Short mmCIF file of C-alpha atoms and ligand atoms in Angstrom, two decimals:
data_model
loop_
_atom_site.label_atom_id
_atom_site.label_comp_id
_atom_site.label_asym_id
_atom_site.label_seq_id
_atom_site.Cartn_x
_atom_site.Cartn_y
_atom_site.Cartn_z
CA MET A 29 0.25 0.23 -0.13
CA THR A 30 1.69 3.11 -1.16
CA LYS A 31 -0.35 6.78 -0.08
CA VAL A 32 0.93 10.28 -1.18
CA VAL A 33 0.28 12.62 1.58
CA LYS A 34 -0.01 16.55 1.46
CA PHE A 35 -0.12 18.90 4.02
CA GLY A 36 -1.04 22.20 3.16
CA GLY A 37 0.47 25.35 4.46
CA SER A 38 -1.46 26.11 8.00
CA SER A 39 -0.60 22.26 8.65
CA LEU A 40 3.50 22.98 8.53
CA ALA A 41 3.10 26.55 9.91
CA SER A 42 5.13 26.04 12.86
CA ALA A 43 7.36 23.60 14.67
CA GLU A 44 4.40 22.12 16.91
CA GLN A 45 2.39 21.59 13.66
CA PHE A 46 5.43 20.11 11.80
CA LYS A 47 5.35 17.60 15.00
CA LYS A 48 1.58 17.05 14.17
CA VAL A 49 2.50 16.18 10.34
CA ALA A 50 5.44 13.75 11.60
CA ASP A 51 3.27 11.93 13.82
CA ILE A 52 0.94 11.36 11.49
CA ILE A 53 3.01 10.01 8.60
CA HIS A 54 4.75 7.76 11.29
CA ALA A 55 1.45 6.43 12.27
CA GLU A 56 1.17 4.52 8.91
CA ASP A 57 4.06 2.82 7.15
CA SER A 58 2.41 3.88 3.68
CA ARG A 59 2.73 7.22 4.06
CA ARG A 60 5.82 7.22 1.84
CA TYR A 61 5.56 10.35 -0.56
CA VAL A 62 5.16 13.68 1.09
CA VAL A 63 4.53 17.16 -0.86
CA PRO A 64 4.62 20.30 1.95
CA SER A 65 3.06 23.20 0.83
CA ALA A 66 4.79 26.52 2.02
CA PRO A 67 4.48 27.47 5.87
CA GLY A 68 1.02 29.10 6.22
CA LYS A 69 -0.74 31.39 9.05
CA ARG A 70 0.06 30.40 12.29
CA PHE A 71 -2.58 32.51 13.43
CA SER A 72 -5.58 34.48 11.69
CA ALA A 73 -3.58 38.03 11.23
CA ASP A 74 -0.70 36.21 10.44
CA THR A 75 1.23 36.39 6.77
CA LYS A 76 1.85 32.90 4.60
CA VAL A 77 5.61 32.82 3.43
CA THR A 78 4.11 32.62 0.01
CA ASP A 79 2.82 36.11 0.36
CA MET A 80 5.91 37.25 2.36
CA LEU A 81 8.07 36.14 -0.42
CA TYR A 82 6.06 37.76 -3.13
CA ALA A 83 6.36 41.14 -1.12
CA CYS A 84 9.71 40.81 -0.79
CA TYR A 85 10.66 39.94 -4.09
CA ASP A 86 8.50 43.01 -5.43
CA LEU A 87 10.84 45.34 -3.49
CA ALA A 88 13.98 43.52 -4.81
CA ALA A 89 12.88 43.80 -8.23
CA LYS A 90 12.35 47.94 -8.06
CA GLY A 91 15.51 47.71 -6.63
CA LYS A 92 14.80 48.79 -3.13
CA ASN A 93 16.33 47.61 -0.06
CA PHE A 94 14.44 43.77 1.15
CA ASP A 95 16.88 42.98 3.67
CA GLU A 96 14.38 43.35 6.66
CA ALA A 97 11.58 41.20 4.71
CA PHE A 98 13.99 38.41 3.74
CA ASP A 99 15.23 38.26 7.47
CA LYS A 100 11.60 38.01 8.77
CA ILE A 101 11.00 34.88 6.01
CA LYS A 102 14.85 33.74 7.45
CA GLU A 103 13.30 33.59 10.93
CA ARG A 104 10.11 31.32 10.04
CA TYR A 105 12.36 28.87 9.05
CA THR A 106 14.68 29.33 11.75
CA SER A 107 12.42 29.24 14.43
CA ILE A 108 11.10 25.70 13.42
CA ILE A 109 13.99 24.41 13.06
CA GLU A 110 15.29 25.59 16.29
CA GLU A 111 12.46 24.28 18.24
CA LEU A 112 12.60 20.77 16.47
CA GLY A 113 16.09 20.67 17.13
CA LEU A 114 17.42 19.99 13.81
CA ASP A 115 20.97 19.42 12.61
CA LEU A 116 20.51 21.75 10.07
CA ASP A 117 21.86 24.90 8.69
CA MET A 118 20.25 26.74 5.81
CA THR A 119 22.58 29.47 5.72
CA GLU A 120 23.83 28.51 2.22
CA GLU A 121 20.66 28.12 1.07
CA PHE A 122 19.54 31.36 1.91
CA SER A 123 22.13 33.29 0.32
CA ILE A 124 21.35 31.94 -3.05
CA VAL A 125 18.30 32.71 -2.87
CA LYS A 126 19.23 36.51 -1.81
CA ALA A 127 21.30 36.01 -4.78
CA CYS A 128 18.42 35.14 -7.00
CA PHE A 129 16.60 38.04 -5.80
CA ILE A 130 18.95 40.53 -6.66
CA GLY A 131 19.61 38.67 -10.09
CA LYS A 132 15.83 39.06 -10.77
CA ALA A 133 14.89 35.56 -11.20
CA GLY A 134 11.30 35.91 -11.33
CA ARG A 135 8.42 36.28 -9.09
CA ASP A 136 7.57 32.42 -9.67
CA TYR A 137 11.01 31.75 -8.46
CA ALA A 138 10.67 33.34 -5.42
CA ALA A 139 7.33 32.07 -4.62
CA SER A 140 8.58 28.45 -5.14
CA ARG A 141 11.19 28.84 -2.63
CA GLY A 142 8.71 28.27 -0.36
CA GLU A 143 8.13 25.06 -0.87
CA TYR A 144 11.29 24.26 -1.64
CA LEU A 145 13.18 25.51 1.60
CA ASN A 146 10.12 24.00 3.49
CA GLY A 147 10.73 20.68 1.64
CA ILE A 148 14.15 20.83 2.52
CA VAL A 149 13.29 21.30 6.63
CA LEU A 150 10.54 18.73 6.24
CA ALA A 151 12.84 16.15 4.78
CA ASN A 152 15.91 16.48 7.24
CA TYR A 153 12.93 16.15 9.84
CA LEU A 154 11.70 12.98 8.78
CA LYS A 155 14.97 11.36 7.23
CA TYR A 156 13.37 11.44 4.22
CA GLU A 157 15.30 11.90 1.18
CA PHE A 158 14.57 15.33 -0.68
CA ILE A 159 13.71 15.45 -4.37
CA ASP A 160 13.74 19.12 -5.95
CA ALA A 161 10.52 19.80 -7.89
CA ALA A 162 12.75 21.77 -10.37
CA ASP A 163 13.73 18.08 -11.65
CA VAL A 164 10.84 16.34 -12.00
CA ILE A 165 8.08 18.71 -12.39
CA TYR A 166 7.77 20.41 -15.72
CA PHE A 167 6.22 22.99 -17.55
CA LYS A 168 6.19 23.63 -22.23
CA ASP A 169 7.28 26.36 -23.21
CA SER A 170 3.85 27.80 -23.86
CA GLY A 171 3.20 27.51 -19.92
CA GLU A 172 0.91 24.57 -20.13
CA PHE A 173 1.93 22.03 -17.66
CA ASP A 174 3.72 19.16 -19.63
CA ALA A 175 1.87 16.10 -18.03
CA GLU A 176 3.77 13.32 -20.23
CA ARG A 177 7.15 14.55 -19.58
CA THR A 178 6.56 14.99 -15.74
CA ASN A 179 4.58 11.54 -15.48
CA LYS A 180 7.85 9.54 -16.99
CA ALA A 181 10.77 11.83 -14.79
CA MET A 182 8.53 11.43 -11.55
CA LYS A 183 8.29 7.93 -12.11
CA GLU A 184 11.69 7.31 -12.94
CA ARG A 185 13.11 9.23 -10.18
CA LEU A 186 10.70 7.81 -7.69
CA ALA A 187 11.49 3.95 -8.87
CA GLY A 188 14.14 3.21 -6.40
CA ILE A 189 13.38 5.68 -3.74
CA GLU A 190 11.13 4.21 -0.66
CA ARG A 191 10.63 7.62 0.67
CA ALA A 192 10.77 11.15 -0.18
CA VAL A 193 9.76 14.79 0.42
CA ILE A 194 8.68 16.61 -2.79
CA PRO A 195 7.74 20.39 -2.21
CA GLY A 196 4.90 21.34 -4.02
CA PHE A 197 3.92 24.58 -5.81
CA TYR A 198 6.41 24.39 -8.77
CA GLY A 199 8.38 22.89 -11.77
CA SER A 200 10.54 24.33 -14.10
CA MET A 201 10.13 24.97 -17.76
CA PRO A 202 12.55 24.29 -21.10
CA ASN A 203 15.01 27.11 -20.16
CA ASP A 204 15.40 25.71 -16.44
CA THR A 205 13.67 28.87 -15.24
CA ILE A 206 11.08 27.91 -12.25
CA LYS A 207 7.25 28.36 -12.95
CA THR A 208 4.89 27.91 -10.15
CA PHE A 209 1.22 26.65 -10.97
CA SER A 210 -1.42 29.08 -9.72
CA ARG A 211 -2.23 29.66 -5.99
CA GLY A 212 -2.95 26.52 -3.78
CA GLY A 213 -1.05 24.74 -6.75
CA SER A 214 0.94 22.31 -4.07
CA ASP A 215 -2.53 20.13 -4.39
CA ILE A 216 -1.63 19.46 -7.68
CA THR A 217 1.95 18.48 -7.07
CA GLY A 218 0.60 15.97 -4.66
CA SER A 219 -2.27 14.56 -7.38
CA ILE A 220 0.71 14.47 -9.85
CA VAL A 221 2.77 12.58 -7.38
CA ALA A 222 0.30 10.31 -6.72
CA ALA A 223 -0.46 9.28 -10.16
CA ALA A 224 3.08 8.55 -10.88
CA VAL A 225 3.93 6.18 -8.53
CA GLY A 226 0.17 4.63 -8.37
CA ALA A 227 -0.64 5.23 -5.18
CA ASP A 228 -3.67 3.84 -3.31
CA ILE A 229 -4.72 6.92 -1.89
CA TYR A 230 -3.62 10.83 -2.24
CA GLU A 231 -4.23 12.09 0.92
CA ASN A 232 -4.41 15.78 1.47
CA TRP A 233 -3.97 16.75 4.52
CA THR A 234 -5.66 20.55 5.49
CA ASP A 235 -7.19 22.78 8.65
CA VAL A 236 -10.86 21.27 8.23
CA SER A 237 -12.41 17.98 8.57
CA GLY A 238 -13.39 17.68 4.59
CA PHE A 239 -15.73 19.36 2.98
CA LEU A 240 -18.70 20.00 5.08
CA ILE A 241 -22.15 20.29 3.33
CA SER A 242 -22.86 23.92 3.17
CA ASP A 243 -20.51 26.89 3.85
CA PRO A 244 -20.12 27.43 7.76
CA ARG A 245 -20.25 30.93 7.49
CA ILE A 246 -23.90 30.62 6.41
CA VAL A 247 -24.99 27.55 7.87
CA LYS A 248 -24.03 27.15 11.55
CA ASP A 249 -22.22 23.62 12.08
CA PRO A 250 -22.89 22.19 8.61
CA LEU A 251 -22.05 18.46 9.11
CA PRO A 252 -18.86 16.95 6.82
CA ILE A 253 -19.56 15.04 3.58
CA THR A 254 -18.34 11.76 4.01
CA THR A 255 -18.01 10.70 0.36
CA ILE A 256 -18.14 12.69 -2.95
CA THR A 257 -18.16 11.87 -6.57
CA TYR A 258 -15.61 13.40 -8.36
CA LYS A 259 -18.44 15.05 -10.70
CA GLU A 260 -20.58 16.13 -7.82
CA LEU A 261 -17.22 17.88 -6.82
CA ARG A 262 -16.75 20.17 -9.41
CA GLU A 263 -20.35 20.76 -9.60
CA LEU A 264 -19.70 22.10 -6.13
CA SER A 265 -16.09 24.28 -6.96
CA TYR A 266 -17.30 25.48 -9.64
CA MET A 267 -19.82 27.39 -7.07
CA GLY A 268 -17.31 28.54 -5.01
CA ALA A 269 -16.82 25.76 -2.54
CA THR A 270 -13.14 25.48 -2.23
CA VAL A 271 -11.08 22.83 -0.48
CA LEU A 272 -8.84 21.72 -2.79
CA HIS A 273 -7.29 23.36 -6.18
CA GLU A 274 -9.74 22.72 -9.08
CA ASP A 275 -6.29 21.18 -11.11
CA ALA A 276 -5.63 18.93 -8.78
CA ILE A 277 -8.75 16.80 -9.58
CA PHE A 278 -7.42 15.70 -13.02
CA PRO A 279 -4.18 13.31 -12.36
CA VAL A 280 -5.53 11.20 -9.89
CA ARG A 281 -9.09 10.94 -11.65
CA LYS A 282 -7.74 9.57 -14.88
CA ALA A 283 -5.37 7.21 -12.56
CA GLY A 284 -8.54 6.43 -10.78
CA ILE A 285 -7.03 7.08 -7.46
CA PRO A 286 -9.52 8.17 -4.55
CA ILE A 287 -8.47 11.47 -2.73
CA ASN A 288 -8.93 11.90 1.20
CA ILE A 289 -9.50 15.18 2.37
CA LYS A 290 -8.27 14.92 6.17
CA ASN A 291 -7.48 17.43 9.18
CA THR A 292 -4.01 17.96 10.29
CA ASN A 293 -5.52 19.35 13.96
CA ALA A 294 -8.15 16.16 14.30
CA PRO A 295 -6.42 13.25 12.70
CA MET A 296 -8.77 10.68 13.84
CA ASP A 297 -11.88 12.57 11.96
CA GLN A 298 -13.06 10.35 8.87
CA GLY A 299 -12.58 13.11 6.01
CA THR A 300 -14.19 13.54 3.29
CA MET A 301 -13.45 10.76 0.28
CA ILE A 302 -13.68 11.89 -3.44
CA VAL A 303 -13.75 8.98 -5.56
CA GLU A 304 -15.07 8.17 -9.46
CA SER A 305 -17.57 6.40 -8.14
CA THR A 306 -19.23 4.85 -5.22
CA SER A 307 -22.34 2.37 -4.25
CA GLN A 308 -22.16 3.97 -0.89
CA LYS A 309 -25.75 5.52 -0.28
CA PRO A 310 -25.35 8.80 0.92
CA PRO A 311 -26.98 9.45 3.89
CA PHE A 312 -29.16 12.63 2.62
CA THR A 313 -30.92 12.75 -0.80
CA ILE A 314 -28.41 15.99 -1.16
CA THR A 315 -24.43 16.06 -0.75
CA GLY A 316 -24.14 19.24 -0.84
CA ILE A 317 -25.00 23.14 -1.29
CA ALA A 318 -23.13 25.55 -2.64
CA GLY A 319 -23.73 28.99 -4.12
CA LYS A 320 -22.34 32.66 -5.77
CA LYS A 321 -23.37 36.00 -6.03
CA GLY A 322 -22.80 38.38 -8.60
CA PHE A 323 -25.29 37.55 -11.83
CA THR A 324 -26.93 39.22 -14.22
CA VAL A 325 -30.03 37.96 -16.32
CA VAL A 326 -31.14 38.99 -19.52
CA ASN A 327 -34.51 38.09 -20.32
CA ILE A 328 -35.43 38.16 -24.22
CA GLU A 329 -39.33 38.30 -25.15
CA LYS A 330 -40.63 37.71 -28.72
CA ASP A 331 -43.90 36.31 -29.89
CA MET A 332 -43.55 33.15 -31.42
CA MET A 333 -40.04 32.74 -30.94
CA ASN A 334 -40.18 29.36 -30.75
CA SER A 335 -40.93 29.01 -34.20
CA GLU A 336 -37.86 31.24 -35.32
CA LEU A 337 -34.99 28.79 -36.28
CA GLY A 338 -31.72 30.00 -35.91
CA PHE A 339 -32.87 32.17 -32.36
CA GLY A 340 -31.24 30.59 -29.81
CA ARG A 341 -28.10 30.61 -31.95
CA LYS A 342 -28.53 34.42 -33.07
CA VAL A 343 -29.32 35.51 -29.19
CA LEU A 344 -25.87 33.47 -28.21
CA GLU A 345 -24.04 35.04 -31.32
CA VAL A 346 -24.30 38.35 -29.62
CA PHE A 347 -22.62 36.82 -26.26
CA GLU A 348 -19.65 35.31 -28.20
CA LYS A 349 -18.68 38.21 -30.28
CA ASN A 350 -18.66 40.16 -26.85
CA GLY A 351 -16.61 37.80 -25.36
CA ILE A 352 -19.39 36.94 -22.67
CA SER A 353 -19.78 33.26 -21.86
CA PHE A 354 -23.24 32.58 -20.16
CA GLU A 355 -23.64 30.46 -16.98
CA HIS A 356 -27.65 29.58 -17.54
CA MET A 357 -29.85 29.80 -19.95
CA PRO A 358 -33.50 28.70 -19.09
CA SER A 359 -36.24 29.09 -21.62
CA GLY A 360 -40.13 29.39 -22.18
CA ILE A 361 -42.03 29.40 -25.11
CA ASP A 362 -41.61 32.59 -26.10
CA THR A 363 -39.02 33.94 -23.78
CA MET A 364 -35.19 33.19 -23.25
CA SER A 365 -33.00 34.11 -20.43
CA ILE A 366 -29.28 34.53 -20.32
CA VAL A 367 -27.54 34.21 -16.93
CA VAL A 368 -23.91 35.83 -17.09
CA HIS A 369 -21.74 37.04 -14.61
CA GLN A 370 -22.44 40.95 -13.91
CA SER A 371 -18.73 41.97 -13.93
CA GLU A 372 -18.27 40.76 -17.29
CA PHE A 373 -21.46 41.76 -18.65
CA GLU A 374 -21.37 45.59 -17.41
CA PRO A 375 -18.87 46.87 -19.18
CA LYS A 376 -20.49 45.85 -22.49
CA GLU A 377 -24.42 46.01 -21.91
CA GLN A 378 -25.28 48.51 -24.36
CA GLU A 379 -22.65 46.76 -27.10
CA ILE A 380 -25.20 43.69 -26.24
CA LEU A 381 -28.28 44.93 -26.30
CA SER A 382 -27.89 46.90 -29.34
CA GLY A 383 -26.57 43.81 -31.09
CA LEU A 384 -29.36 41.73 -29.89
CA HIS A 385 -32.11 44.52 -31.39
CA ARG A 386 -30.29 43.62 -34.25
CA ASN A 387 -29.81 40.44 -34.65
CA VAL A 388 -33.16 39.16 -33.39
CA HIS A 389 -35.67 42.06 -33.04
CA PRO A 390 -37.36 40.85 -29.49
CA ASP A 391 -40.59 42.63 -28.82
CA THR A 392 -38.64 43.10 -25.12
CA ILE A 393 -35.46 42.80 -23.16
CA ASP A 394 -35.49 43.24 -19.86
CA ILE A 395 -32.42 42.88 -17.54
CA GLU A 396 -32.39 41.82 -13.88
CA THR A 397 -29.19 42.36 -11.84
CA ASP A 398 -27.94 41.18 -8.64
CA LEU A 399 -28.91 37.61 -8.76
CA ALA A 400 -27.40 34.91 -6.79
CA LEU A 401 -27.27 31.06 -8.27
CA ILE A 402 -27.49 28.10 -5.82
CA ALA A 403 -26.02 24.77 -6.66
CA ILE A 404 -28.02 21.78 -4.95
CA VAL A 405 -25.80 19.03 -5.82
CA GLY A 406 -26.42 15.15 -5.20
CA ARG A 407 -25.67 11.78 -6.89
CA ALA A 408 -29.24 10.61 -5.34
CA MET A 409 -31.31 13.29 -6.34
CA LYS A 410 -31.71 10.90 -9.63
CA SER A 411 -33.66 8.01 -7.67
CA ALA A 412 -35.09 10.31 -5.11
CA ARG A 413 -38.72 11.73 -6.32
CA GLY A 414 -39.90 15.36 -5.34
CA THR A 415 -36.78 17.03 -4.68
CA ALA A 416 -37.10 19.93 -6.77
CA GLY A 417 -40.57 19.72 -5.04
CA ARG A 418 -39.12 20.34 -1.12
CA ILE A 419 -36.44 22.84 -2.46
CA PHE A 420 -39.59 25.07 -3.36
CA SER A 421 -41.76 24.54 -0.79
CA ALA A 422 -38.25 24.83 1.64
CA LEU A 423 -37.39 28.48 -0.19
CA ALA A 424 -40.95 29.36 -0.01
CA HIS A 425 -41.31 28.74 4.07
CA ALA A 426 -38.38 31.09 3.99
CA HIS A 427 -40.04 33.50 2.26
CA VAL A 428 -37.80 33.86 -0.82
CA ASN A 429 -38.71 34.17 -4.27
CA VAL A 430 -37.10 31.80 -6.82
CA LYS A 431 -36.05 33.91 -9.82
CA MET A 432 -34.81 30.85 -12.10
CA ILE A 433 -34.58 27.19 -11.96
CA ASP A 434 -32.30 25.10 -14.09
CA GLN A 435 -32.12 21.06 -13.62
CA GLY A 436 -29.22 19.30 -15.22
CA SER A 437 -30.07 16.47 -17.42
CA SER A 438 -27.70 14.24 -15.08
CA GLU A 439 -30.19 15.37 -12.52
CA LEU A 440 -26.86 15.51 -10.39
CA ASN A 441 -27.70 19.34 -9.84
CA ILE A 442 -30.66 21.72 -9.55
CA ILE A 443 -30.00 25.25 -9.66
CA VAL A 444 -32.09 28.07 -8.29
CA GLY A 445 -31.70 31.70 -8.93
CA VAL A 446 -32.70 34.36 -6.16
CA ALA A 447 -32.20 37.71 -5.51
CA GLU A 448 -28.44 38.22 -3.79
CA SER A 449 -30.53 39.76 -0.61
CA ASP A 450 -31.90 36.15 -0.16
CA PHE A 451 -29.06 33.76 -0.96
CA GLU A 452 -27.87 33.29 2.85
CA ALA A 453 -31.85 32.52 3.94
CA ALA A 454 -32.29 30.48 0.70
CA ILE A 455 -29.29 28.32 1.27
CA LYS A 456 -30.14 28.10 5.14
CA SER A 457 -33.65 26.72 4.36
CA ILE A 458 -32.29 24.27 1.63
CA TYR A 459 -29.72 22.55 4.35
CA GLU A 460 -32.84 22.47 6.61
CA ILE A 461 -35.42 20.45 4.85
CA PHE A 462 -32.61 17.99 3.34
CA VAL A 463 -30.24 17.64 6.07
CA VAL A 464 -31.45 19.07 9.64
CA HIS A 465 -35.03 17.48 9.24
CA GLN A 466 -33.58 14.10 7.97
CA LEU A 467 -31.51 13.68 10.94
N1 LIG B 523 2.08 28.14 -1.40
C1 LIG B 523 1.54 28.61 -2.36
C2 LIG B 523 0.39 29.43 -1.97
O1 LIG B 523 -0.10 30.10 -0.78
C3 LIG B 523 0.84 27.07 -3.17
C4 LIG B 523 0.38 26.06 -1.88
O2 LIG B 523 -0.16 26.55 -1.01
O3 LIG B 523 0.11 25.53 -2.37
O4 LIG B 523 -0.26 29.88 -2.85
#
């Protein structure tokens, strides 16, 4: 059995956290490949090392004095090293990094040092081999991740190595400069390593016990999701539920490896299992609820629209020409509604309106702003009758007016549109009816 274990920034923010991480790793022999993030926040007003590095590098790039900012970063590592009592001298490493800052090695290089240095510390502490991600993770000239080359190199490199630490977040370009993934990208590295070594499971350790059914800022103490499929997760993450970087799914999913989200501060909690498919019956009809504010609906009305060939295409053409992608498109016999992101739509509003008038000669166009979309997601909805009915009665009880509804043909999700001012009440009422009332 082989597990790849990734630890997020808060799991490695201090010596105390490092100890928890080592306990977790030592608890199971199968936890052989470890992917660390850079040290994160120790308390809520603290600054992540990655952010300190960006800020420090920006000073350096402007030719300003960055000694103080650099020393603060150094201090984050030295305090961990000292408190853990490690026999590790990083003076040389730090002077190389400093010289590269002066030599303007780039923002990506700067940010990547957070993981690089943390990887060295963690490898020393665990007595695992350290492997620089620059030697095993590659990008193409275009900046795209080079999955094939990486997979091959990673496989070869790890083949003879029993236990290793591979820092997250970065890799190298064909010209040997350093490039990072987007923020939160250590999740991607973990997934890549898991796929390359053919791990049985990819454990992603963070500071929450997995995904919650709903946003804890809206619903008080929502229950965790024990098992979720990749498809359900995608629907929920699209609507803003974040625990895992979206691009982290692809490598493991392709290799059929499940992801287990676990909590470093509560390792006994089961966490959330993310799987391709499961026969496990979910405890509730819905798996999760997520939502986003900031949408606009453009309602187009025209008598006999339904019999006008190419009407929909002509409408969408206007949006496409203006570079606006639409989120949803519910329609009636003589009406068609296009849901778009408000911030994208606003600057193009007049062009789109005149384009619509020109292209389809509508009777009326009416624009509604400040809409929130809520996705109610669940693989069990397919076999449950009356789900939509229950959603509507919950919303009616909460005095929420439903402005739009859209059910995907996969029956995996139902999207409802409500006024932004009703957003929180709507989510609470849906959670109540499907979870609280079902307990
Ligand atoms: N340290 C990087 C960030 O803050 C990458 C990561 O933590 O996954 O975005």
